[in-house]
Coordinates of C-alpha atoms in Angstrom, one line a residue:
M1 CA -3.0 -17.0 19.6
S2 CA -1.7 -13.7 18.4
T3 CA -3.4 -10.2 18.6
L4 CA -3.0 -8.0 15.4
N5 CA -3.9 -4.3 15.4
I6 CA -5.1 -3.9 11.9
N7 CA -6.6 -0.5 10.7
G8 CA -7.2 0.4 14.4
T9 CA -9.0 -2.7 15.2
S10 CA -7.6 -5.6 17.4
H11 CA -8.1 -9.0 15.9
A12 CA -7.2 -12.2 17.8
V13 CA -6.0 -14.9 15.4
D14 CA -5.3 -18.5 16.1
V15 CA -2.6 -19.3 13.5
P16 CA 1.1 -20.5 13.8
G17 CA 3.5 -17.5 14.5
D18 CA 5.3 -18.1 11.1
T19 CA 2.1 -17.7 9.1
P20 CA 2.5 -15.0 6.6
L21 CA 0.6 -11.9 7.5
L22 CA -0.8 -11.7 4.0
W23 CA -2.7 -14.9 4.6
V24 CA -4.1 -13.8 7.9
I25 CA -5.3 -10.4 6.3
R26 CA -6.8 -12.1 3.3
E27 CA -8.1 -15.5 4.3
H28 CA -8.8 -15.1 8.0
L29 CA -10.0 -11.6 8.2
Q30 CA -11.3 -11.4 4.6
M31 CA -9.6 -8.0 3.9
T32 CA -8.8 -8.7 0.2
G33 CA -7.6 -5.3 -0.8
T34 CA -4.1 -6.6 -0.1
K35 CA -3.1 -8.8 -3.0
F36 CA -0.9 -12.0 -3.4
G37 CA 1.4 -11.4 -6.3
C38 CA 4.6 -13.3 -6.1
G39 CA 4.9 -14.7 -2.5
A40 CA 8.5 -13.8 -2.5
G41 CA 8.5 -10.1 -1.6
L42 CA 9.5 -9.1 -5.1
C43 CA 6.5 -7.4 -6.7
G44 CA 4.9 -5.2 -3.9
A45 CA 1.2 -6.3 -4.5
C46 CA 1.0 -7.2 -0.9
T47 CA 2.5 -4.0 0.5
V48 CA 0.9 -2.8 3.8
H49 CA 2.2 -0.6 6.6
L50 CA 3.8 -1.8 9.7
N51 CA 4.2 1.0 12.3
G52 CA 4.1 3.3 9.2
E53 CA 6.7 1.6 7.2
A54 CA 5.9 0.0 3.8
M55 CA 6.6 -3.7 4.0
R56 CA 5.8 -6.9 2.2
S57 CA 3.0 -8.9 4.1
C58 CA 4.0 -12.0 2.3
Q59 CA 7.3 -12.1 3.9
T60 CA 6.2 -10.8 7.3
S61 CA 5.3 -13.4 9.9
V62 CA 2.3 -13.0 12.3
A63 CA 4.8 -13.2 15.2
D64 CA 6.8 -10.3 13.7
A65 CA 3.6 -8.2 13.2
A66 CA 2.0 -8.8 16.6
G67 CA 1.8 -5.8 18.7
K68 CA 2.5 -3.4 16.0
K69 CA 0.2 -1.0 14.1
I70 CA -0.8 -2.6 10.7
T71 CA -2.5 -0.5 8.0
T72 CA -3.9 -2.1 4.9
I73 CA -5.3 -0.4 1.9
E74 CA -8.8 -0.6 3.5
G75 CA -7.4 1.4 6.5
I76 CA -5.8 4.3 4.5
D77 CA -9.1 5.9 3.9
P78 CA -12.3 3.8 4.0
H79 CA -14.2 6.4 1.9
G80 CA -11.5 6.7 -0.8
Q81 CA -10.7 10.2 0.0
H82 CA -6.9 9.9 0.7
P83 CA -5.1 12.4 -1.7
L84 CA -3.4 9.3 -3.3
Q85 CA -6.8 7.5 -3.8
K86 CA -8.2 10.6 -5.4
A87 CA -5.0 11.2 -7.5
W88 CA -5.2 7.7 -8.7
V89 CA -8.5 8.3 -10.2
A90 CA -7.8 11.8 -11.6
E91 CA -4.7 10.3 -13.3
Q92 CA -6.4 7.3 -14.6
V93 CA -3.8 5.0 -13.1
P94 CA -5.5 1.7 -12.9
Q95 CA -5.6 -0.6 -15.9
C96 CA -6.0 -4.2 -14.6
G97 CA -5.8 -2.7 -11.1
Y98 CA -4.1 -5.7 -9.5
C99 CA -0.9 -3.9 -8.1
Q100 CA -2.7 -0.7 -7.3
S101 CA -3.2 -1.3 -3.5
G102 CA 0.4 -2.1 -3.1
Q103 CA 1.4 0.8 -5.1
I104 CA -0.8 3.3 -3.1
M105 CA 0.6 1.9 0.1
Q106 CA 4.1 2.2 -1.0
A107 CA 3.5 5.8 -2.1
A108 CA 1.7 6.6 1.2
S109 CA 4.8 5.6 3.1
L110 CA 6.8 8.1 1.0
L111 CA 4.4 11.0 1.3
A112 CA 4.0 10.4 5.1
K113 CA 7.7 11.3 5.4
N114 CA 8.1 13.7 2.4
N115 CA 5.2 15.5 1.0
A116 CA 7.4 17.4 -1.6
P117 CA 9.4 14.5 -3.2
T118 CA 11.1 15.1 -6.6
K119 CA 10.2 13.0 -9.4
Q120 CA 13.5 11.0 -8.8
E121 CA 12.6 10.4 -5.2
V122 CA 9.3 8.9 -6.4
V123 CA 10.8 6.7 -8.9
D124 CA 13.5 5.5 -6.3
H125 CA 10.9 4.9 -3.5
M126 CA 8.5 3.1 -5.9
D127 CA 11.2 0.9 -7.3
G128 CA 10.3 -2.7 -6.6
N129 CA 6.6 -2.3 -6.9
L130 CA 5.7 -3.9 -10.3
C131 CA 3.0 -3.1 -12.5
R132 CA 2.1 -5.6 -15.3
C133 CA 0.2 -2.9 -17.2
M134 CA 3.3 -0.5 -17.2
S135 CA 1.4 2.4 -15.6
Y136 CA 4.6 3.8 -14.1
V137 CA 4.3 7.3 -15.7
R138 CA 0.7 7.7 -14.5
I139 CA 1.8 6.3 -11.0
Q140 CA 4.4 9.0 -10.9
R141 CA 2.0 11.7 -11.9
A142 CA -0.6 10.6 -9.3
V143 CA 2.1 10.6 -6.5
M144 CA 3.1 14.1 -7.5
R145 CA -0.5 15.3 -7.7
A146 CA -1.3 13.8 -4.3
A147 CA 1.8 15.4 -2.8
A148 CA 0.8 18.7 -4.1
E149 CA -2.8 18.3 -2.6
M150 CA -1.2 17.4 0.8
R151 CA 0.8 20.6 0.6
G152 CA -2.5 22.5 0.0
E153 CA -1.3 23.9 -3.4
P154 CA -4.2 25.2 -5.4
G155 CA -5.2 23.8 -8.8
V156 CA -4.8 20.2 -8.0

């Protein structure tokens, strides 16, 4: 039995320690915002935060996550009011939407450390989170918009 702290709530899960965190989040706890993409940690659709760091939940075992603070897309802001969530809508980022939770979680880890990134820093940080619809320019604009809002800049 492992205890996972997900979005501020403790969850006791009875799974083998080598079970990927993704499957516990999606199948056992029914938090389906975190997506299964490739299963090999290459696409970023399953990105969550582990102690504030973006990581691939398909490649993280329950044993490695136990006792740490896990944040999923459902926990970033349950009312959709995080600056990134609002910027995603304003910039019309989603097309199919499949990668978006992983994209937002990856971007949130950047903005938590640096709310004034350059475009190149955004590109570098988001590298590895794939978008089948090729919405990369919109994603970059949304991250920059969210960063400006977080800095309190007017006109956002």
